[in-house]
Tab-separated table of C-alpha atoms and ligand atoms in Angstrom:
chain	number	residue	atom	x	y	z
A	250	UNK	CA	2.049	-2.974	-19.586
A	251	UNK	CA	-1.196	-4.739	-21.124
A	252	UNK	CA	1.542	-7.856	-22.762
A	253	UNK	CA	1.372	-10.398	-19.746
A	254	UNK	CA	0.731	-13.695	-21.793
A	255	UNK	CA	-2.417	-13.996	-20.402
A	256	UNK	CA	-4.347	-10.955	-18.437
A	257	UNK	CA	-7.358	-10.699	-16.927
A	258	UNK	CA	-10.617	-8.918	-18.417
A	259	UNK	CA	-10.525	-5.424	-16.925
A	260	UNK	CA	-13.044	-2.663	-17.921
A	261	UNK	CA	-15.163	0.066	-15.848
A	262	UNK	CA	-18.420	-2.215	-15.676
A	263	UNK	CA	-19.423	-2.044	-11.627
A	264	UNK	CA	-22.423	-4.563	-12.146
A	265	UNK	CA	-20.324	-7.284	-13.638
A	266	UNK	CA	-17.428	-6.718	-10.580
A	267	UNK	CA	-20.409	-6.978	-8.494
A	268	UNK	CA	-21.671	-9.959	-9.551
A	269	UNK	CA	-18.610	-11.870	-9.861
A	270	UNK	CA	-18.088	-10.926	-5.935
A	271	UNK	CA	-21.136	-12.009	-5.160
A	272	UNK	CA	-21.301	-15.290	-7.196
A	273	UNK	CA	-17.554	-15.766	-4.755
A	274	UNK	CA	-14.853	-14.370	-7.407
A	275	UNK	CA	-12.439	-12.343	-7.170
A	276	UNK	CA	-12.283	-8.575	-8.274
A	277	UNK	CA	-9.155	-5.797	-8.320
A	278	UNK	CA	-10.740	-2.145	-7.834
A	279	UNK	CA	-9.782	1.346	-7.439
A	280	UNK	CA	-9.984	3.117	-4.139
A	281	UNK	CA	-7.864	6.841	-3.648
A	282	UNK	CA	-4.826	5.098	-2.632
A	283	UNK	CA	-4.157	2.160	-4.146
A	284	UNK	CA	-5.840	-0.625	-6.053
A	285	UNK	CA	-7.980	-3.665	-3.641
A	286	UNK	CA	-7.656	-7.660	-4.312
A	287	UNK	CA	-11.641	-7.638	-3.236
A	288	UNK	CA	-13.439	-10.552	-1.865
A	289	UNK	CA	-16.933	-11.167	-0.075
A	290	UNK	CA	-15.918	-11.402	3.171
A	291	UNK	CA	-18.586	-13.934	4.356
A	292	UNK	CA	-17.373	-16.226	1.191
A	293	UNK	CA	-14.117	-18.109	3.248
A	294	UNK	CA	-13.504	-19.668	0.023
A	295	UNK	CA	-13.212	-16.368	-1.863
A	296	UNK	CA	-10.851	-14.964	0.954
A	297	UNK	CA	-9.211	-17.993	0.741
A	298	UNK	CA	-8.180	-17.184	-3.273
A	299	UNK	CA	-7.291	-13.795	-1.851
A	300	UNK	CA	-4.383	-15.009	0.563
A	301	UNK	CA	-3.365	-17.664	-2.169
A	302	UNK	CA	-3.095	-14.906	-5.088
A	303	UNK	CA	-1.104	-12.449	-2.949
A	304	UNK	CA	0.964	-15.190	-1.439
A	305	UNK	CA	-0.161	-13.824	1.949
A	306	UNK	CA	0.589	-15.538	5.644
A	307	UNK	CA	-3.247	-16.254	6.780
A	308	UNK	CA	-2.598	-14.192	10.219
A	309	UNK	CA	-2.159	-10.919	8.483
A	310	UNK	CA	-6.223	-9.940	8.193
A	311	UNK	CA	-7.825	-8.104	5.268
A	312	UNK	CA	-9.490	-4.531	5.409
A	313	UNK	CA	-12.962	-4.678	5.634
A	314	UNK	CA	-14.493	-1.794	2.792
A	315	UNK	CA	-17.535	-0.398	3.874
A	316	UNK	CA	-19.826	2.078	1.657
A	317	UNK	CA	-21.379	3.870	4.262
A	318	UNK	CA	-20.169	4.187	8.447
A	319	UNK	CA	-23.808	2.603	9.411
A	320	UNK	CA	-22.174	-0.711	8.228
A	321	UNK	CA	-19.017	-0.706	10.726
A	322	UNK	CA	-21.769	-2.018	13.419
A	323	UNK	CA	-21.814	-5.421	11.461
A	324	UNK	CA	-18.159	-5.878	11.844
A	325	UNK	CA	-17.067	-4.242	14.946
A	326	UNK	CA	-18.243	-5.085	18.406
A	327	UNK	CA	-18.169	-1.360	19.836
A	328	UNK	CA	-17.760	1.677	17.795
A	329	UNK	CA	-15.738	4.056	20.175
A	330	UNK	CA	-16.456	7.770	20.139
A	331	UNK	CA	-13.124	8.285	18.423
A	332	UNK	CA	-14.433	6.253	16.058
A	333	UNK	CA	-17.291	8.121	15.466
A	334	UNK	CA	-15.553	11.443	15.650
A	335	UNK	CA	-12.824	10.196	13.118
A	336	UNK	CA	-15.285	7.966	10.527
A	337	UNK	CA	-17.232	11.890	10.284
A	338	UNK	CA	-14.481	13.734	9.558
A	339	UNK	CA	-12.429	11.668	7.194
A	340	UNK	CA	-14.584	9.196	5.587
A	341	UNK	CA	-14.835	8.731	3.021
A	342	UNK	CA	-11.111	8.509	2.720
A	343	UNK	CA	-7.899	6.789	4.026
A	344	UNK	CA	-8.012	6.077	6.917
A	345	UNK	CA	-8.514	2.616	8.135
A	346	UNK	CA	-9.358	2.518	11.931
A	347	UNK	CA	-8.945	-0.886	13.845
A	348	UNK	CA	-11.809	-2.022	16.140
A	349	UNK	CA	-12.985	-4.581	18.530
A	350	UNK	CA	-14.244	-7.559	16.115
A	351	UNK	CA	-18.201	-8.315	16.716
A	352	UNK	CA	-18.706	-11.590	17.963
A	353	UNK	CA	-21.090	-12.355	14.931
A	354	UNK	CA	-18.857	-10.981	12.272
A	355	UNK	CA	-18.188	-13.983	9.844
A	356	UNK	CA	-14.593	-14.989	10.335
A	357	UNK	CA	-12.943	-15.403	6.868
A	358	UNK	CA	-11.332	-12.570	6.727
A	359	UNK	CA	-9.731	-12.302	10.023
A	360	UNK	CA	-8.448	-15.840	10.962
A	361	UNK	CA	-6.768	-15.359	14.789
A	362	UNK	CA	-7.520	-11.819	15.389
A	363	UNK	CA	-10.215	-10.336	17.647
A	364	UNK	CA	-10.104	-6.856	16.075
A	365	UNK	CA	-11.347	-5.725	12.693
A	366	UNK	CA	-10.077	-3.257	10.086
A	367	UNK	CA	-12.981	-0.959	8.612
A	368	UNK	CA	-12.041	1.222	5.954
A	369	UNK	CA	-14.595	3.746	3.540
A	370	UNK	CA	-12.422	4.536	0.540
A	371	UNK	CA	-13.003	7.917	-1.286
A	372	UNK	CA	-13.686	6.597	-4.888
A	373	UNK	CA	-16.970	6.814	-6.188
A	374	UNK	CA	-16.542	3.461	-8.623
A	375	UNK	CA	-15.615	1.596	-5.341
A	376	UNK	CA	-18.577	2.822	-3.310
A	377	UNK	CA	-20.601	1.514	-5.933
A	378	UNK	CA	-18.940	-1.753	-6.363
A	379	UNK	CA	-18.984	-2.130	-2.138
A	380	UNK	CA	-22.756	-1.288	-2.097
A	381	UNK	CA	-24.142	-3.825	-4.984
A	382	UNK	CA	-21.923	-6.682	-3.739
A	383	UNK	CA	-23.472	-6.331	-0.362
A	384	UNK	CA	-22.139	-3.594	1.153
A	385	UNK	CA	-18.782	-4.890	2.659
A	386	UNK	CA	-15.708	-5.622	0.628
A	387	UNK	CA	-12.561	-7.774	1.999
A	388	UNK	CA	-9.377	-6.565	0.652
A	389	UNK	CA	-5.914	-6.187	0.982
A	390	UNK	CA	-3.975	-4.088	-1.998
A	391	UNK	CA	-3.895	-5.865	-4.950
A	392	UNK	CA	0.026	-6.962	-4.781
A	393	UNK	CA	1.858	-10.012	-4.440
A	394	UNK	CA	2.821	-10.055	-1.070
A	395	UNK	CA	6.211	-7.829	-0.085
A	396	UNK	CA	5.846	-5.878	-3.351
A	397	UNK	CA	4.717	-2.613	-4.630
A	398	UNK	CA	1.242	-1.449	-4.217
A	399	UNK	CA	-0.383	-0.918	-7.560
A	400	UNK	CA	-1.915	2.282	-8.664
A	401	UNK	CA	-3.512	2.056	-11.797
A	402	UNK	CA	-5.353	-0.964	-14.015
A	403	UNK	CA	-2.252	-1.436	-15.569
A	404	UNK	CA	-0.133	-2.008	-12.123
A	405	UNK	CA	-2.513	-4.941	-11.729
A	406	UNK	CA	-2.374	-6.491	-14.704
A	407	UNK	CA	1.220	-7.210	-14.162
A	408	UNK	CA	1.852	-8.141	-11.114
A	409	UNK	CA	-1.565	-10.710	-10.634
A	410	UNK	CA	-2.352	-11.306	-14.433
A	411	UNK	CA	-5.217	-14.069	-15.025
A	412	UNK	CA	-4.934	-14.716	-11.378
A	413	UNK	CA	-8.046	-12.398	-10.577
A	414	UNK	CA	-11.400	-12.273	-11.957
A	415	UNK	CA	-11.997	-9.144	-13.348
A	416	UNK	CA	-10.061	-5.378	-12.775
A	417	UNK	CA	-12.868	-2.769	-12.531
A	418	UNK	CA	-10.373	0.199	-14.180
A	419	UNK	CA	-10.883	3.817	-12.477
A	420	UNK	CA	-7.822	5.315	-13.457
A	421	UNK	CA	-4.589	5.635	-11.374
A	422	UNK	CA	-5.041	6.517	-7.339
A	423	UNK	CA	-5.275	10.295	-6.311
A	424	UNK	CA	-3.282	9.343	-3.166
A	425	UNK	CA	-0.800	6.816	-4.532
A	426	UNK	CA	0.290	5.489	-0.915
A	427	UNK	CA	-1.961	2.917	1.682
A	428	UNK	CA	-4.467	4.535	3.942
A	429	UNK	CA	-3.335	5.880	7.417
A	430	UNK	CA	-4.249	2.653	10.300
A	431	UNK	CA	-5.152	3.691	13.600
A	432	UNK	CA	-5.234	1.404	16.239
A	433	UNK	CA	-8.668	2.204	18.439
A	434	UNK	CA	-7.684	-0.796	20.503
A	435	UNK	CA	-6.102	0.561	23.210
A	436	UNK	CA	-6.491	3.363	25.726
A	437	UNK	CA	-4.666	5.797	23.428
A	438	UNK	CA	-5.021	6.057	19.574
A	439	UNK	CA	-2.204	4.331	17.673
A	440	UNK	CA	-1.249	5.074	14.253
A	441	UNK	CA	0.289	1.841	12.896
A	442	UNK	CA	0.874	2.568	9.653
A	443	UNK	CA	1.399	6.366	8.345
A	444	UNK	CA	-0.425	7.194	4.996
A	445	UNK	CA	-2.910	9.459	3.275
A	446	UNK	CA	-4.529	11.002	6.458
A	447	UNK	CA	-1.773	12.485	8.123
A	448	UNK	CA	-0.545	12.153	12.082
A	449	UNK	CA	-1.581	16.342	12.441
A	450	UNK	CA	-5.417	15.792	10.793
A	451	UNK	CA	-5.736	12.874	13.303
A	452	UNK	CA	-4.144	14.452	16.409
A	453	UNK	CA	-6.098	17.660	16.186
A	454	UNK	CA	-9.349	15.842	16.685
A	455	UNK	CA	-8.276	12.707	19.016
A	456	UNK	CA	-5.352	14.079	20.575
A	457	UNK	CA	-1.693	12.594	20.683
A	458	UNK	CA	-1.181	9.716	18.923
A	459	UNK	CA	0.585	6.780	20.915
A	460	UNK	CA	3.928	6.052	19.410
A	461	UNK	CA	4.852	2.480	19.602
A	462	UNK	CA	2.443	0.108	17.713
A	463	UNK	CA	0.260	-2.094	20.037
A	464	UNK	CA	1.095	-5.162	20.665
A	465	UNK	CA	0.316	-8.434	18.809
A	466	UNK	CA	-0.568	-6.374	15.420
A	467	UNK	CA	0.378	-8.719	12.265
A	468	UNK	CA	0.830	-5.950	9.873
A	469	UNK	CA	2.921	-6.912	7.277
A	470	UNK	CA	3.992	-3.300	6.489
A	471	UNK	CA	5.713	-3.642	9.567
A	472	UNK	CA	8.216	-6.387	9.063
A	473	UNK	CA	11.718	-4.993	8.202
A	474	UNK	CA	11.040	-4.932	4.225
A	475	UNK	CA	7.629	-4.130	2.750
A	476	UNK	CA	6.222	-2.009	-0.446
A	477	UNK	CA	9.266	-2.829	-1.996
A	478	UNK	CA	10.360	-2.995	-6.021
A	479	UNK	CA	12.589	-5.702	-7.542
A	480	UNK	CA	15.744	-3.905	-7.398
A	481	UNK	CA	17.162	-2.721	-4.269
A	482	UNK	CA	16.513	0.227	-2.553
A	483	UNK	CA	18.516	2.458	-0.650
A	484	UNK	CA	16.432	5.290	0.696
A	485	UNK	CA	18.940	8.137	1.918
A	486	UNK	CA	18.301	12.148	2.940
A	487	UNK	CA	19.183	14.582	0.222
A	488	UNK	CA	22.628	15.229	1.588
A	489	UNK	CA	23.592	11.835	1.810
A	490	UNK	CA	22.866	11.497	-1.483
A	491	UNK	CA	26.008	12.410	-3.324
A	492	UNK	CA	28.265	10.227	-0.568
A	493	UNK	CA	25.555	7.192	-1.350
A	494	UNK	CA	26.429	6.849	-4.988
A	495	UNK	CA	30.009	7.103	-4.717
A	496	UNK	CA	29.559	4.085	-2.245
A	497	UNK	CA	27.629	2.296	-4.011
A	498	UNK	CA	29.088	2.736	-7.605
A	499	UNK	CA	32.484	2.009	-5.658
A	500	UNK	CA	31.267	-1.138	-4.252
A	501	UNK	CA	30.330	-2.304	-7.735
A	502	UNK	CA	33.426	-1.834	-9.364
A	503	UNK	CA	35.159	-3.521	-6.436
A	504	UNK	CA	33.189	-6.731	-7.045
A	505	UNK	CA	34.109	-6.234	-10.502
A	506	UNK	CA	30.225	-5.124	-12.454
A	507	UNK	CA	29.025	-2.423	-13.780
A	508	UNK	CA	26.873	-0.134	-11.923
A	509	UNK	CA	23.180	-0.034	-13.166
A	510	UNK	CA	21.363	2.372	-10.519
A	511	UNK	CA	18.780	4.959	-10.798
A	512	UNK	CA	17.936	7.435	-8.803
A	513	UNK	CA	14.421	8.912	-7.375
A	514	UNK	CA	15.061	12.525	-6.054
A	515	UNK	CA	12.535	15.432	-5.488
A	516	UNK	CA	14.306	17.984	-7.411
A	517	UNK	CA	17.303	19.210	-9.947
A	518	UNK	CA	18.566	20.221	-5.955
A	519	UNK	CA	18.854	17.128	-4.603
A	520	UNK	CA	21.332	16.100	-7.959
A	521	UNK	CA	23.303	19.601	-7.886
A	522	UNK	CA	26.792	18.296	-7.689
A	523	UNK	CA	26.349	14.442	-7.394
A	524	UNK	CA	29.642	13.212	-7.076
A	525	UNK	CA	29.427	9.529	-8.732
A	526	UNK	CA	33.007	8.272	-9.842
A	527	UNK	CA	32.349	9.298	-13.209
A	528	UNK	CA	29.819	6.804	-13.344
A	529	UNK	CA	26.327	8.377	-14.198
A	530	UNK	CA	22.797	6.674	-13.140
A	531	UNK	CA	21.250	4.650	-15.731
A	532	UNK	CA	17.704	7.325	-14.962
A	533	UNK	CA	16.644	10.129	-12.627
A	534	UNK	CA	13.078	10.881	-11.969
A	535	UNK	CA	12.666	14.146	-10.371
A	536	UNK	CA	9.156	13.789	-8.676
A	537	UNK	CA	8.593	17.033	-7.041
A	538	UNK	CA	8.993	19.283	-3.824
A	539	UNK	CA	5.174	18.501	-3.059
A	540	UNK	CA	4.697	15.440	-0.946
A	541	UNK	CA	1.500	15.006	-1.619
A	542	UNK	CA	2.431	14.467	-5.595
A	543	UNK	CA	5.555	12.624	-4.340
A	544	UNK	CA	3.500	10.192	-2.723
A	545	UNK	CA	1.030	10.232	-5.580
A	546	UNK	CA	3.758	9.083	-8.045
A	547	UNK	CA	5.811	6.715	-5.447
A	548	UNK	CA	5.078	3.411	-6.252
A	549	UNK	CA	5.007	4.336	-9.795
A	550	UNK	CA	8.271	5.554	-10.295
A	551	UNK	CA	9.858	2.626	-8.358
A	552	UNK	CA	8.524	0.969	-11.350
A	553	UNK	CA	9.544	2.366	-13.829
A	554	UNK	CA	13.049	1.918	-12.565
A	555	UNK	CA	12.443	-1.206	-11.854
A	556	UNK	CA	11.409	-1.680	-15.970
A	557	UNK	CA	14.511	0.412	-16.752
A	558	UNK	CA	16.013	-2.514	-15.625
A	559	UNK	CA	18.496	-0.761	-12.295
A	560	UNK	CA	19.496	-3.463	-9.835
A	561	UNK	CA	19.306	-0.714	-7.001
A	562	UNK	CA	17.815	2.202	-6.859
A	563	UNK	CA	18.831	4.975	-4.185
A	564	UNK	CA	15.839	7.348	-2.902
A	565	UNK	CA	15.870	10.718	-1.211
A	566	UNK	CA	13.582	10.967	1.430
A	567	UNK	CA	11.440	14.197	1.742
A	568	UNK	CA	10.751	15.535	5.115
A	569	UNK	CA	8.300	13.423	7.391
A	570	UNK	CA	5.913	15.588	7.732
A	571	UNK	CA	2.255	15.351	6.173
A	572	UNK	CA	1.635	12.932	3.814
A	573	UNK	CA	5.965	12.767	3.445
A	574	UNK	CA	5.785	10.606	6.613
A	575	UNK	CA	4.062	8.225	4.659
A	576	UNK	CA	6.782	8.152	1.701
A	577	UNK	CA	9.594	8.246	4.088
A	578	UNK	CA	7.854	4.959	5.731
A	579	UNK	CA	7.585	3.535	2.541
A	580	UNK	CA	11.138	4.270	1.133
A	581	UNK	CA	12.421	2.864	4.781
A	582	UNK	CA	10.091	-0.287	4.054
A	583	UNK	CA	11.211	-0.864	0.793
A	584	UNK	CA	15.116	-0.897	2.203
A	585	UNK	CA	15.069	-3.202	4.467
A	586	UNK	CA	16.581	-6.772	4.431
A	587	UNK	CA	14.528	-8.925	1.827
A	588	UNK	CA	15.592	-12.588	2.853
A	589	UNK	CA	11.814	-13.842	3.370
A	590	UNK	CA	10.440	-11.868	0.332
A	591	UNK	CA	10.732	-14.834	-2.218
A	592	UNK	CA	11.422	-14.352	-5.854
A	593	UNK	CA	11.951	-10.885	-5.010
A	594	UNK	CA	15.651	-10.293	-4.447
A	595	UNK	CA	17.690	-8.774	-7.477
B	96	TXA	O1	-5.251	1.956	1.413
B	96	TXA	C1	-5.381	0.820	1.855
B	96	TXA	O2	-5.471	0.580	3.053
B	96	TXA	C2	-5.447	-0.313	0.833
B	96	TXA	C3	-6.707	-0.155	-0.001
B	96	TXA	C4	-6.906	-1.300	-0.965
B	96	TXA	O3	-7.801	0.020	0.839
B	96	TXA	N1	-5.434	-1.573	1.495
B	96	TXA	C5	-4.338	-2.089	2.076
B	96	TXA	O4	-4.534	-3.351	2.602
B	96	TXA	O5	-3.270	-1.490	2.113
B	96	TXA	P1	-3.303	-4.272	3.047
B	96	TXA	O6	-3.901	-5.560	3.472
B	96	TXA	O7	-2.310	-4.330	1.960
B	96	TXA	O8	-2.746	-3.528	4.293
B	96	TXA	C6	-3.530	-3.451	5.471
B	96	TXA	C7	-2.690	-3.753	6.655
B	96	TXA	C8	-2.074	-5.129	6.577
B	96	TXA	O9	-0.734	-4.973	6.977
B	96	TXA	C9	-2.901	-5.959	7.554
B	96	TXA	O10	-2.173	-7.024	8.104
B	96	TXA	C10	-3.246	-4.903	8.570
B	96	TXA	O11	-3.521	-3.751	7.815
B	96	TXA	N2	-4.453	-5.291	9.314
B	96	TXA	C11	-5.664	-5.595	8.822
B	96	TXA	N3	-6.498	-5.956	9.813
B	96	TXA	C12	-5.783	-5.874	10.952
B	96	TXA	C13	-6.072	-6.110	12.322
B	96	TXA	N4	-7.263	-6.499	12.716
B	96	TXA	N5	-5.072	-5.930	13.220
B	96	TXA	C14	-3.853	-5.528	12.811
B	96	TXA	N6	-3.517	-5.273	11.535
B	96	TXA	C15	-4.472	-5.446	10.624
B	97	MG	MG1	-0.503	-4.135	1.108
């Protein structure tokens, strides 16, 4: 993983990440989900070399990473009492709740949006890092844009070699999947994007959730493709599974190549009698029955079939329930149409 040509330094040293944010570089850090691209968010140039290293549109806005909820009052104009209810009970941790934007809040981060995303992640070497840089962190995950989220040192490494500063190295991500957004902009709660908090933690203390994302949101996990790996992706339920590969190892032979495909299942169940015109996958990786280890090990079994070198891999999704909602969003994501994602199709 470590032979990129050129990588950056990475090592565990907080005080060096924290300078180099400070002085207006660029740092990748842990958090429980998934690794940050972390800037100073009153530094515009230093968001600035965050949007150009991930290849990011400027109207998609960066989390703001806080290391304590006393600091949300910087950034957001009103904290709401759902706020307050849901910062107590789940940070730190991921959620990410999205806010009225204070009217003094430097704009860098958020070019052409009047809310702000506040986030406290649940890893102590990021707390650390967020309190001696200044005590708010700008990042998005620390990805190219389109592609998988990483979720160790390593992840980083090679997707954004020399490109960043430094990659503060806290081992891979107890959650392995984005924090859970809620929209606090509306009337109603909105969860915009599914992940490690799930819809039931959040509903038993605010209530239903509102279904349909609010309008005017520029999340990028919510165009049609998004957290996806090189090679395709089709993400089907475990009984579709076996009817999947015969299409698709059908379809190769009929445009006359040979079928390299792998498959990501939870269990030897889901592959009982796969039915695959005599044409076996290339890999399996059997995750496991527990979504919250499924979604742990996502992203970083879509790379490894990725590095196995499949041109599509076919997914079973696990129930969407708990944390699985999450994965199933992120399969679905990752199987959509590709067209703008450059450099990314197969
Ligand atoms: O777990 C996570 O949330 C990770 C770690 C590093 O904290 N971060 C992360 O950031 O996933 P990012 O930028 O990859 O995804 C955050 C999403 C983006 O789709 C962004 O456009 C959206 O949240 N977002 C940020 N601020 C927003 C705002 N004010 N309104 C609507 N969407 C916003
Ligand atoms: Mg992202």
């Amino acid at each position: 993983m470590y032979d990129n040509a050129v990588a950056a330094p990475f090592g565990t040293d907080v005080a060096h990440a924290a300078a180099i944010l400070r002085r207006g570089g660029v740092v990748a850090f842990p958090t429980e989900t998934v690794y940050g691209l972390g800037a100073d968010p009153r530094q515009a140039s230093a968001v600035d070399r965050v949007y150009a290293i991930k290849g990011r549109p400027r109207n998609h806005p960066l989390i703001v990473h806080v290391h304590e909820a006393a600091e949300v009052a910087q950034w957001a104009a009103v904290v709401t009492p759902a706020a307050t209810l849901l910062m107590s009970a789940f940070w730190p941790g991921p959620l990410t709740l999205l806010l009225p934007k204070a009217d003094a809040a430097p704009d860098a981060a958020f070019i052409e949006s009047s809310s702000v995303a506040v986030r406290m992640p649940n890893h102590a070497m990021a707390l650390a890092l967020i309190a001696q840089a200044g005590g708010a962190v700008a990042a998005p995950s620390a990805n190219r844009f389109g592609a998988l989220s990483p979720t160790s040192a390593a992840d980083v490494a090679a997707d954004l070699g020399d490109d960043v500063d430094y990659i503060l190295d806290g081992g891979r991500c107890e959650v392995g999947v984005e924090s859970t957004i809620v929209s606090l902009l509306g009337d109603q709660p909105v969860m915009v994007r599914p992940g490690g908090i799930t819809r039931a933690q959040l509903e038993a203390l605010v209530g239903q959730m509102g279904g349909a994302p609010a309008t005017g949101l520029r999340a990028p996990g919510l165009l049609p493709s998004h957290y996806a790996p090189r090679a395709r992706l089709l993400a089907v339920w475990s009984r579709d599974l076996s009817a999947a590969c015969e299409a698709h190892v059908a379809q190769c032979l009929a445009e006359g190549r040979a079928p390299r495909y792998g498959l990501l299942v939870r269990n030897s169940d889901d592959v009982a009698g796969l039915r695959a015109n005599g044409s076996s996958p290339l890999q399996i990786i059997a995750l496991s029955d527990d979504v919250a280890l499924l979604a742990r090990h996502l992203y970083e079994a879509l790379r490894s079939l990725d590095d196995a070198g499949v041109d599509t891999i076919i997914a079973v999704m696990p129930d969407a329930v708990g944390v699985g909602e999450a994965v199933v969003d992120r399969l679905q994501k990752a199987s959509g149409p590709r067209d703008f994602v450059k450099g990314k199709m197969p």
